[in-house]
Short mmCIF file of C-alpha atoms in Angstrom, two decimals:
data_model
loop_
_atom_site.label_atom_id
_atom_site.label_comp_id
_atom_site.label_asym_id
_atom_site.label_seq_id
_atom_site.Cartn_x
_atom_site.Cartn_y
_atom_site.Cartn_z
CA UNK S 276 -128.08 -3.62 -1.47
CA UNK S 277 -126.41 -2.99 -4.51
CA UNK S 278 -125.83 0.77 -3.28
CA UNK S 279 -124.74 -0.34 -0.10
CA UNK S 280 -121.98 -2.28 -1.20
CA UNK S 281 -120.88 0.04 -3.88
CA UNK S 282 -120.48 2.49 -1.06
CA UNK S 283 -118.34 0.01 0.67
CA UNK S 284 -116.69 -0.68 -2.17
CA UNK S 285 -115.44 3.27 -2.13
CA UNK S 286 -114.54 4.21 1.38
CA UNK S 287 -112.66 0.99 2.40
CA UNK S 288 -110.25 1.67 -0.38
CA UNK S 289 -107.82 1.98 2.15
CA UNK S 290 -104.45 3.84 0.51
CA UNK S 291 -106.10 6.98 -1.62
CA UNK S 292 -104.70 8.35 -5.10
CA UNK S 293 -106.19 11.25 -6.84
CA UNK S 294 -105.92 11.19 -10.25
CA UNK S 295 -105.85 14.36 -11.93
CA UNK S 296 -107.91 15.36 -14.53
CA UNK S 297 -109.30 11.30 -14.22
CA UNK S 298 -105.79 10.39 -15.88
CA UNK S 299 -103.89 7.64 -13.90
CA UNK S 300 -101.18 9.21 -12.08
CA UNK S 301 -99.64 8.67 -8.49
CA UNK S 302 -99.57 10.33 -4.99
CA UNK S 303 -96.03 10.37 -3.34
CA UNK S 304 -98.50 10.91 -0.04
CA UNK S 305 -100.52 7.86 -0.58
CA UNK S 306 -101.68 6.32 3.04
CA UNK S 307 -100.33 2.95 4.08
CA UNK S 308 -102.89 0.33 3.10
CA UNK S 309 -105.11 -1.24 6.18
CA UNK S 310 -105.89 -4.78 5.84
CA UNK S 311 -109.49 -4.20 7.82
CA UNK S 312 -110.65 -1.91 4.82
CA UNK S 313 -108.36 -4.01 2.16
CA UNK S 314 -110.60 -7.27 3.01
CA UNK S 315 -113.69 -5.12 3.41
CA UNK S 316 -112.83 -4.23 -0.07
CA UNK S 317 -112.28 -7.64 -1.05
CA UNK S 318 -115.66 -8.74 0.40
CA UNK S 319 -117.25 -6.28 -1.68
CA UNK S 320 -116.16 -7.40 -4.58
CA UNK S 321 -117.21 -10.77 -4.33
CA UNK S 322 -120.60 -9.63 -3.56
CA UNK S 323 -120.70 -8.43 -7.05
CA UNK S 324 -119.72 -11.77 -8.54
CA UNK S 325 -122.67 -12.78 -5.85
CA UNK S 326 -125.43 -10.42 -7.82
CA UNK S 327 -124.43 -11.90 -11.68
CA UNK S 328 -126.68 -12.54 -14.10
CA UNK S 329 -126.13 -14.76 -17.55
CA UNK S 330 -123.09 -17.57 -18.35
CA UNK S 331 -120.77 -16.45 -15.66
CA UNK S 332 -116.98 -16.47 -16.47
CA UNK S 333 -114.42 -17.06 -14.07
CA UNK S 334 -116.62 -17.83 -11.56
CA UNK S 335 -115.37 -16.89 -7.73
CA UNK S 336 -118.66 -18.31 -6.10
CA UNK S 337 -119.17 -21.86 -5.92
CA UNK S 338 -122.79 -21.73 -5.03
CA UNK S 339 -123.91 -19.75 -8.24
CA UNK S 340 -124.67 -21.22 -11.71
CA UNK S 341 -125.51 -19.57 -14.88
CA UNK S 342 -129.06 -17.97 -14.86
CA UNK S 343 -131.00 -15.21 -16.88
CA UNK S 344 -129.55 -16.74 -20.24
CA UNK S 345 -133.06 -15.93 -22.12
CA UNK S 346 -133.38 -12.49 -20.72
CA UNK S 347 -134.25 -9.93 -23.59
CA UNK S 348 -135.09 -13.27 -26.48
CA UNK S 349 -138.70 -11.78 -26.82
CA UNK S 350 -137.00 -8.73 -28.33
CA UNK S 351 -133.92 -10.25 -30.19
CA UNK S 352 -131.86 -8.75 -27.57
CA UNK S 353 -128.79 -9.97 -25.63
CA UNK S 354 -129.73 -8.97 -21.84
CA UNK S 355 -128.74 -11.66 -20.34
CA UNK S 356 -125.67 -10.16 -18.43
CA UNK S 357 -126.07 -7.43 -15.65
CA UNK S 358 -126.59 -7.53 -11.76
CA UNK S 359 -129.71 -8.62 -10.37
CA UNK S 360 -131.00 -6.60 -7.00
CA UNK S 361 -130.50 -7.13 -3.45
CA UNK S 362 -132.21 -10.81 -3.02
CA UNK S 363 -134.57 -10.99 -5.94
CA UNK S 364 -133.96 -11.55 -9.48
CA UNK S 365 -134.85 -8.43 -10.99
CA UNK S 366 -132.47 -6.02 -13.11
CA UNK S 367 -133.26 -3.03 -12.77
CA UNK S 368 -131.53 -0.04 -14.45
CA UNK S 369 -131.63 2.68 -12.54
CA UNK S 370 -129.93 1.73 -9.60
CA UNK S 371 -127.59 -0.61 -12.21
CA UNK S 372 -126.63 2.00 -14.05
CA UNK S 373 -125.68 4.35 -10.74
CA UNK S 374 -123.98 1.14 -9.29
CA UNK S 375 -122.11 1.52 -12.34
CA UNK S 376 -121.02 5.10 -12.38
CA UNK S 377 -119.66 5.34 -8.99
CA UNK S 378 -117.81 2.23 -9.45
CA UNK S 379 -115.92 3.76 -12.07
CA UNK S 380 -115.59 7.10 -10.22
CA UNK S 381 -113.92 4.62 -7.39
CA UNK S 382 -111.86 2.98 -10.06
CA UNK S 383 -110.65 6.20 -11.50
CA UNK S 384 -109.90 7.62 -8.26
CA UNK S 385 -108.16 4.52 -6.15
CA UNK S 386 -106.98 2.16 -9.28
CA UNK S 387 -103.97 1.89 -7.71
CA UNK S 388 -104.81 1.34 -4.25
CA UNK S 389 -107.33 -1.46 -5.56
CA UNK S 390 -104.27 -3.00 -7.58
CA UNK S 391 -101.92 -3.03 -4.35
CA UNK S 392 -104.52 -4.67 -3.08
CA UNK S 393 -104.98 -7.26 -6.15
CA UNK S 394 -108.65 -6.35 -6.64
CA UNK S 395 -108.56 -3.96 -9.77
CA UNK S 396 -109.11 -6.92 -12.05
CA UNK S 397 -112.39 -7.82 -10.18
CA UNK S 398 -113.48 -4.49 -10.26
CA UNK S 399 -112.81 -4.16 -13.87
CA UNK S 400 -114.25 -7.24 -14.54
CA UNK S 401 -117.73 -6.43 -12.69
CA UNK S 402 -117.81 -2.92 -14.31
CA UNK S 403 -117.65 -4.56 -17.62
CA UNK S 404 -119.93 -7.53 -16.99
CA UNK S 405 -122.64 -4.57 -16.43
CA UNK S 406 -121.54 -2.13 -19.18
CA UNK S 407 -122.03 -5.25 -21.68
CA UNK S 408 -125.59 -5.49 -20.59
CA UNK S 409 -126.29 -1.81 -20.60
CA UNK S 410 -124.91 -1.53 -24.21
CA UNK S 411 -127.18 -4.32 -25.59
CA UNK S 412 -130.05 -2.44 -23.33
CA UNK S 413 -129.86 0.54 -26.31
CA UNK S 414 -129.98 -0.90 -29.41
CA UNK S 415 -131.48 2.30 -31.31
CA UNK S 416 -130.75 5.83 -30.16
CA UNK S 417 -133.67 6.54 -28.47
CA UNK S 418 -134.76 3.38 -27.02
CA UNK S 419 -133.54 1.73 -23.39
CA UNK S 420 -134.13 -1.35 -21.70
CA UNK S 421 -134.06 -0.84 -18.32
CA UNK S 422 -135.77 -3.47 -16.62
CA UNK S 423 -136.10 -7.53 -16.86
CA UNK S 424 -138.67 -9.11 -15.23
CA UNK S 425 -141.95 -8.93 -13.21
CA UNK S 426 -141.08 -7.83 -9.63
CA UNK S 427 -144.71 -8.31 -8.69
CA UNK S 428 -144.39 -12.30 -9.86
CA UNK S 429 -140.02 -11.96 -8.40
CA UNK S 430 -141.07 -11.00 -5.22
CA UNK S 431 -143.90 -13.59 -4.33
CA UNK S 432 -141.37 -16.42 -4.67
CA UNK S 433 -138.36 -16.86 -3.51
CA UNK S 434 -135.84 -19.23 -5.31
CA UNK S 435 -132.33 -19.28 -6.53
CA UNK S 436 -132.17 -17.73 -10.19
CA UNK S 437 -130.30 -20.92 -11.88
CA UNK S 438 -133.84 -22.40 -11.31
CA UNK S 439 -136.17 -19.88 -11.84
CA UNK S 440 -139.34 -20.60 -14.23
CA UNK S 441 -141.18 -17.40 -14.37
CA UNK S 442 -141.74 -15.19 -17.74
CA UNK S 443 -139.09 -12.43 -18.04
CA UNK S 444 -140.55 -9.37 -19.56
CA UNK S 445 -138.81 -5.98 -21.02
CA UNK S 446 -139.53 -2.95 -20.21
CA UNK S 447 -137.93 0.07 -22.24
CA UNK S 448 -138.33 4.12 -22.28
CA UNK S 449 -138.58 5.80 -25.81
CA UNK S 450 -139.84 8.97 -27.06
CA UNK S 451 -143.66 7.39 -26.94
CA UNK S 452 -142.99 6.72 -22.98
CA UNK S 453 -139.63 8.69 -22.08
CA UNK S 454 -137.77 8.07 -18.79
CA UNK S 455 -135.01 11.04 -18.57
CA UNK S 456 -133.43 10.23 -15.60
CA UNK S 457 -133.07 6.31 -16.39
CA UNK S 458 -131.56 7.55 -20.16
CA UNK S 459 -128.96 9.95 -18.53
CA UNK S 460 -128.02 7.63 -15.24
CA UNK S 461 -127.19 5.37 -18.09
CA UNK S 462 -125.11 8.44 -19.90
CA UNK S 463 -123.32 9.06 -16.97
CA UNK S 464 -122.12 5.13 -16.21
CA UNK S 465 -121.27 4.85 -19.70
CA UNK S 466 -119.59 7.81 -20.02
CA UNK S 467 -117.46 7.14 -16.77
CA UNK S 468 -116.48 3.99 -17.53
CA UNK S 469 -115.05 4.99 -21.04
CA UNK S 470 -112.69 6.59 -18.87
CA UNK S 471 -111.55 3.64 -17.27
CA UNK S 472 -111.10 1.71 -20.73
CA UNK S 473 -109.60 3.91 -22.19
CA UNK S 474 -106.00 3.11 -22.21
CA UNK S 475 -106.09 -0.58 -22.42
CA UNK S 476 -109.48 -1.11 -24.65
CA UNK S 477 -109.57 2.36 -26.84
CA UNK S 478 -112.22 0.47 -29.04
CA UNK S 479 -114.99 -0.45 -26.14
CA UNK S 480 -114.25 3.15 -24.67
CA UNK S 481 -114.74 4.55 -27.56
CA UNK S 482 -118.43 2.47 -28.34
CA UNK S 483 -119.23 3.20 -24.73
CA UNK S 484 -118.91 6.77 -25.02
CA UNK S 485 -121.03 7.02 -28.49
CA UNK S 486 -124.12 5.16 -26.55
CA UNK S 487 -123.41 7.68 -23.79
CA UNK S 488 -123.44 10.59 -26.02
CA UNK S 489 -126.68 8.86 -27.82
CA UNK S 490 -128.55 8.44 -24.77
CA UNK S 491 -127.55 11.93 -23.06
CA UNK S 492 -129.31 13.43 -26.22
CA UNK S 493 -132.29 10.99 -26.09
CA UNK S 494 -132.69 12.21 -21.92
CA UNK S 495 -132.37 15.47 -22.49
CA UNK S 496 -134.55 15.69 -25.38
CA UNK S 497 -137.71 13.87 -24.38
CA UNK S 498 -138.00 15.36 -21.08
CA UNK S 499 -140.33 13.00 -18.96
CA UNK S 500 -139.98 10.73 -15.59
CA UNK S 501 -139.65 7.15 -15.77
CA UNK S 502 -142.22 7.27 -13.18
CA UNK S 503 -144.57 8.58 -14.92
CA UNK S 504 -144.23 7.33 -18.33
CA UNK S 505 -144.46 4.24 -17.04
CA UNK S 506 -146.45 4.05 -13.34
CA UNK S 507 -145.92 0.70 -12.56
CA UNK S 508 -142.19 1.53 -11.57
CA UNK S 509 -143.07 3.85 -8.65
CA UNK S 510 -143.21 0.83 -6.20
CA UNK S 511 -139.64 -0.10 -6.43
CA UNK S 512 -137.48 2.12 -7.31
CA UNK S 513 -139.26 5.50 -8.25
CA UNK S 514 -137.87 9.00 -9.37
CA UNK S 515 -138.24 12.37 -7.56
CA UNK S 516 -137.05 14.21 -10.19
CA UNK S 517 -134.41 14.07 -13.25
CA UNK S 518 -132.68 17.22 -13.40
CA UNK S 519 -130.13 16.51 -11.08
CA UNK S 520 -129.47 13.04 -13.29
CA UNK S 521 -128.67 15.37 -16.67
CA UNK S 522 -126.31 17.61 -14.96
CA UNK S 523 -125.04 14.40 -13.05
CA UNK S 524 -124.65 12.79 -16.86
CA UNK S 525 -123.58 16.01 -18.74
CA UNK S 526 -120.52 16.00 -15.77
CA UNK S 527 -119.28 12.96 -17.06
CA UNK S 528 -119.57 13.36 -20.74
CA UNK S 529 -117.49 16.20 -20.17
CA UNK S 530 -114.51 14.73 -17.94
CA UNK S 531 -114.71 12.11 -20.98
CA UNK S 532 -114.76 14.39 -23.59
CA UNK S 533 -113.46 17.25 -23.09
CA UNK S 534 -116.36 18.66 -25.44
CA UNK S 535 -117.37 22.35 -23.97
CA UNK S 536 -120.72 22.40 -24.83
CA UNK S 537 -121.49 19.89 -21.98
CA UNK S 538 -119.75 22.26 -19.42
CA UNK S 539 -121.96 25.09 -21.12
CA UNK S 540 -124.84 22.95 -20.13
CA UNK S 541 -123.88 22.48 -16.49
CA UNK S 542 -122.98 26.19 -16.05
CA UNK S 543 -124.65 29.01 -18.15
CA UNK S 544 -126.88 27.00 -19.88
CA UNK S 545 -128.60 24.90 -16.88
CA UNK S 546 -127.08 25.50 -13.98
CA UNK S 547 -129.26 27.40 -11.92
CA UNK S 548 -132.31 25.76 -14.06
CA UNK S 549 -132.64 21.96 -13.44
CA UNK S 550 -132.24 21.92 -9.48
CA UNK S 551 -132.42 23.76 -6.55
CA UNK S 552 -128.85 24.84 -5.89
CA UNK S 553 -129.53 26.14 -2.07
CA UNK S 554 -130.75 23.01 -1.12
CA UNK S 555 -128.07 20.31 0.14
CA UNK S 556 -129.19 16.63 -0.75
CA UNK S 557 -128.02 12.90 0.13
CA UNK S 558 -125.96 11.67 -2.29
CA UNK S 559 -128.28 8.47 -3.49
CA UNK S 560 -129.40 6.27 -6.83
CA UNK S 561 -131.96 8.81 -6.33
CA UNK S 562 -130.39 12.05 -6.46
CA UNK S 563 -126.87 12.44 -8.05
CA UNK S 564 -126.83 16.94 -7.15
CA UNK S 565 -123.90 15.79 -4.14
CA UNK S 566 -122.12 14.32 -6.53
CA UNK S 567 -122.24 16.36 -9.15
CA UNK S 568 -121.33 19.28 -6.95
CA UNK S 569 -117.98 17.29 -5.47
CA UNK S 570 -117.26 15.89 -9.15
CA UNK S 571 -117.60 19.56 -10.91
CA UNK S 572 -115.34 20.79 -7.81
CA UNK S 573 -112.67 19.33 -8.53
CA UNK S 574 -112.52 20.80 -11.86
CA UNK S 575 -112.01 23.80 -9.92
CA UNK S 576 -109.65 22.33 -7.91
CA UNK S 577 -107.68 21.20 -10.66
CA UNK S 578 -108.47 22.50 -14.11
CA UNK S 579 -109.97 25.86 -13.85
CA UNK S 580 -107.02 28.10 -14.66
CA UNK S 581 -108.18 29.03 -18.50
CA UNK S 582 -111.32 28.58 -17.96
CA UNK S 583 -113.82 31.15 -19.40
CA UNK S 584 -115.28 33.49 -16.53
CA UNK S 585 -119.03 32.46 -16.79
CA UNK S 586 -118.17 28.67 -16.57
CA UNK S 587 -115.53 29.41 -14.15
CA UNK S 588 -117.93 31.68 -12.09
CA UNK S 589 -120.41 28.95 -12.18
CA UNK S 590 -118.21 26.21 -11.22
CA UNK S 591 -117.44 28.54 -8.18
CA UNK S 592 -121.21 27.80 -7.47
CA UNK S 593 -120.80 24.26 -7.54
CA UNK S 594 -117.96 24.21 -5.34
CA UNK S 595 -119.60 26.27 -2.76
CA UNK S 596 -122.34 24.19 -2.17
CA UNK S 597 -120.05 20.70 -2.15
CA UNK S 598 -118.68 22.74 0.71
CA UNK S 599 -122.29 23.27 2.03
CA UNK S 600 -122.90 19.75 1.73
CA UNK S 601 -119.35 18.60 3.43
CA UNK S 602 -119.87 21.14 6.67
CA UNK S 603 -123.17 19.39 7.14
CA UNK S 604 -121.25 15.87 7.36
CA UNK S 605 -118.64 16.93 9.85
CA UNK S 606 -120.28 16.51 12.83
CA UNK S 607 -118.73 19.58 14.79
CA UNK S 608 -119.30 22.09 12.21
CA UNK S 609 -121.63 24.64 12.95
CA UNK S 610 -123.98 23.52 10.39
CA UNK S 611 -123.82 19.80 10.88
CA UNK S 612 -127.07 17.64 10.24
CA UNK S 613 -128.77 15.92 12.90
CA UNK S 614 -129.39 13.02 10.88
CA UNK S 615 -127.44 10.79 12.88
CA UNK S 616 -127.96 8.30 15.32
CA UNK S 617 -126.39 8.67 18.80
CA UNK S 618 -122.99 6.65 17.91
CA UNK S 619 -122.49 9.49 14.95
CA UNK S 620 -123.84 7.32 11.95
CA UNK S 621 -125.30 9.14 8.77
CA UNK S 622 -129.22 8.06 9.26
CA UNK S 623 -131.84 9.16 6.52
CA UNK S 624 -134.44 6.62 6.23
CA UNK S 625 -135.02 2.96 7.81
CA UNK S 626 -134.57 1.52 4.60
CA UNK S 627 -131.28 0.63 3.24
CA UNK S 628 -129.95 3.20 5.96
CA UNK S 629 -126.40 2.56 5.23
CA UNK S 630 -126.48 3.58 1.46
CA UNK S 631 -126.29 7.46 2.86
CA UNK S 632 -123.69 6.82 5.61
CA UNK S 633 -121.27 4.91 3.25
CA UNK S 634 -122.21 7.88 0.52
CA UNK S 635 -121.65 10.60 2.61
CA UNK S 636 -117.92 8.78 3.61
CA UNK S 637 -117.13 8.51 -0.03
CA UNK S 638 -118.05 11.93 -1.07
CA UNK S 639 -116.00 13.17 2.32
CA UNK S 640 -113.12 11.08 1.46
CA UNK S 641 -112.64 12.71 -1.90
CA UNK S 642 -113.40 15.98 -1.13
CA UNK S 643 -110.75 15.31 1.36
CA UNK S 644 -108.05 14.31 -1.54
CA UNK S 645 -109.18 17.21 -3.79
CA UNK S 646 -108.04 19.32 -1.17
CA UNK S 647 -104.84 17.41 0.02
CA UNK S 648 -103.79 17.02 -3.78
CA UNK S 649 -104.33 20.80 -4.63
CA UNK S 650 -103.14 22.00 -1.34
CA UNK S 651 -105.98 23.35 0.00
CA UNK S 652 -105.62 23.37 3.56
CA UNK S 653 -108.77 25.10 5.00
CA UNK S 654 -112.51 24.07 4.33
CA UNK S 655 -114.61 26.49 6.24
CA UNK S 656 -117.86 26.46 7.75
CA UNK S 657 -120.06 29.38 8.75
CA UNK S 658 -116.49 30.71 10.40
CA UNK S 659 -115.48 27.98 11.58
CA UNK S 660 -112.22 25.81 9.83
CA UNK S 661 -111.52 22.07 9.00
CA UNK S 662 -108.44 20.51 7.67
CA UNK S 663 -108.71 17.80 5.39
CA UNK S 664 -108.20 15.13 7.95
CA UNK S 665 -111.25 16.42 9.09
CA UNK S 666 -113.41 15.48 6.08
CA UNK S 667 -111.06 11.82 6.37
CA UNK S 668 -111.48 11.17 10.29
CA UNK S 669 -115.58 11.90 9.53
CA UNK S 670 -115.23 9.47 6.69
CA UNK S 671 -113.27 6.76 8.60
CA UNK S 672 -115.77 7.06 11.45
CA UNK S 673 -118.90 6.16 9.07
CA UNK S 674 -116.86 3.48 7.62
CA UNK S 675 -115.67 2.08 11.42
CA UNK S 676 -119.65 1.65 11.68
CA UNK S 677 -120.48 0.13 8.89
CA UNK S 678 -117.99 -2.89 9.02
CA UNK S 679 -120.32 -4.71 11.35
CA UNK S 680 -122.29 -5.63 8.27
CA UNK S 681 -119.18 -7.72 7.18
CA UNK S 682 -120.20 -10.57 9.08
CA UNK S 683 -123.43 -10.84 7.31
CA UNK S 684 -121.68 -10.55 3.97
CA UNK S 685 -119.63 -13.42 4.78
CA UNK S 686 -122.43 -15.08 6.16
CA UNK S 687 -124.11 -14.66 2.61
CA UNK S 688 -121.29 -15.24 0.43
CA UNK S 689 -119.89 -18.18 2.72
CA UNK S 690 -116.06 -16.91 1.70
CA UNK S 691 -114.56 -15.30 4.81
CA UNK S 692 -112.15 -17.16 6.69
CA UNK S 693 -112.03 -18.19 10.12
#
């Protein structure tokens, strides 16, 4: 659920900014702000306040208590912060640590529409509460934490977690029993969300973006699946692969640093090596290629002018399949999925269906801006041509859908008015 939210955390950010080179700047073209998505927005954010663990702070939710407070003792470790999952009490850091990332992609790209809106405090606020526990989840370079508790003994009972009783194990990766894609997922949302702290808290930017650089090295080093190294994981949340979670990781280290040899590694270096470039994919906690493609894009867009030619040649690559992967969402384009049920909704799998609609809308929506922002007025598609408003309309229409699950939100938070 955690993924489902995040994604309508993104698209119901109603007035869009983009924010070149993921420095805060402002659109003279921003679009009036809609109350539906601004309290859809709002919603959302409470729903993360909903999912904390540890001695809350501030706390929105009248029905939640502090909980977790032990979690990580057994190992002299501080994990006691973080979001649990969906209804159970489990942290698990894969989908945290994704959760993470594309809330600070949201937060770099629609800051100010959140703050017109009075919700950029929350969001920074929830983005922090789970960069503190990733942090303590790496206290040696090549060691992560990235689960507390049994979800065998979590998912037998169900109870509130102020009360809960059960023992709270650790699990960690490390170069005995590596877990690549867990490492770099958390490379990536620490690496991102140095970005966002980076004007007004230099110093935790800065420590976020050495663990970032620490674990990127650890992932990419001891080359191994989570799943495998450790096969009880496969029943909840289990990896299909991990090389589209370096490139995914090495992205953001480099829109935070500025350090070429991580572009190297997306372009010459691995490019063409760690994924299947011909195949389009659902952007997902899963599989981060989409993403990548539309977040190395817009350095194209934007930033590409004296660039070498291999890297620029390669980023080429990555922009023409984000363009693959955005004529497959518009649903008139020649090469549009059939994925979608008969009302024009984004449908992958029957569970958590709406974490590829609502990721599919955010990807849309800022392949959208890219284009708007660098005037580019023509996306096309096997000869065929879309405007941007295209890409938007597609984006609004997913998002149209998906606010019938507001009701149950409010239902579960108790917080929406009459």
């Amino acid at each position: 659920m955690l993924v489902l939210v995040i994604g309508a955390l993104v698209v119901t950010a109603a007035a869009l900014t983009i924010l070149k080179y993921l420095h805060f700047s402002k659109n003279n073209e921003a679009h009036p702000i809609n109350k539906k998505y601004a309290d859809a927005l709002e919603l959302a954010l409470q729903f993360f306040d909903v999912q904390k663990s540890g001695k809350l702070v501030d706390n929105r939710i009248p029905w939640r208590g502090d909980s977790g407070l032990q979690d990580g003792s057994e190992e002299n470790l501080d994990l006691s912060k973080g979001t649990y999952d969906a209804g159970d009490a489990i942290k698990f850091g894969f989908p945290m640590a994704f959760t993470a990332t594309v809330l600070s992609w949201s937060i770099l790209e629609y800051g100010d529409q959140m703050n017109a809106v009075k919700q950029l405090g929350y969001a920074y606020n929830s983005l922090r509460w789970i960069t503190n526990y990733l942090i303590n989840s790496h206290p040696s370079e090549n060691v992560l934490y990235f689960q507390v508790g049994d979800p065998g003994l979590d998912h037998k009972c169900w109870e509130r977690p102020e009360t809960m009783t059960e023992r709270r194990p650790v699990t960690q990766v490390n170069t005995s029993f590596p877990g690549t894609e867990v490492a770099a997922e958390t490379a990536a949302a620490l690496a991102s969300a140095s970005l966002v702290f980076k004007e007004n808290d230099p110093d935790y930017s800065s420590s976020l973006l050495t663990h970032a650089r620490q674990l990127f090295t650890f992932a990419d080093t001891y080359r191994a699946s989570y799943s495998i190294s450790i096969p009880q994981v496969q029943g909840f949340y289990n990896s299909t692969g991990y090389g589209d979670e370096l490139l995914w990781a090495a992205s953001w280290l480099y829109h935070a640093t500025r350090d070429d040899s991580y572009l190297r590694y997306v372009t010459e270096l691995n490019g063409q090596r760690l994924v299947n470039m011909e195949i389009t994919t659902w952007f997902s906690w899963d599989d981060k290629l989409a993403g990548t493609q539309v977040l190395l894009s817009r350095i194209i867009f934007f930033g590409a002018k004296d660039m070498p030619t291999v890297e620029n040649l390669d980023l080429q690559m990555y922009r023409k399949t984000a363009e693959l992967v955005m004529c497959g969402l518009l649903p008139d384009s020649p090469t549009a999925t059939s994925r979608r049920t008969d009302g024009g909704l984004i449908w992958i799998t029957e569970w958590n269906p709406l974490q590829h609609a609502v990721a599919s809308a955010f990807l849309a929506v800022l392949y959208s801006d890219y284009m708007l922002t660098s005037q580019t007025e023509t996306l096309y598609c096997s000869g065929n041509s879309y405007k941007p408003d295209d890409l938007r309309n597609f984006a609004i229409s997913q998002v149209n859908r998906n606010l019938v699950a507001k009701e149950t939100l409010c239902r579960m938070i108790d917080m929406c008015s009459a």
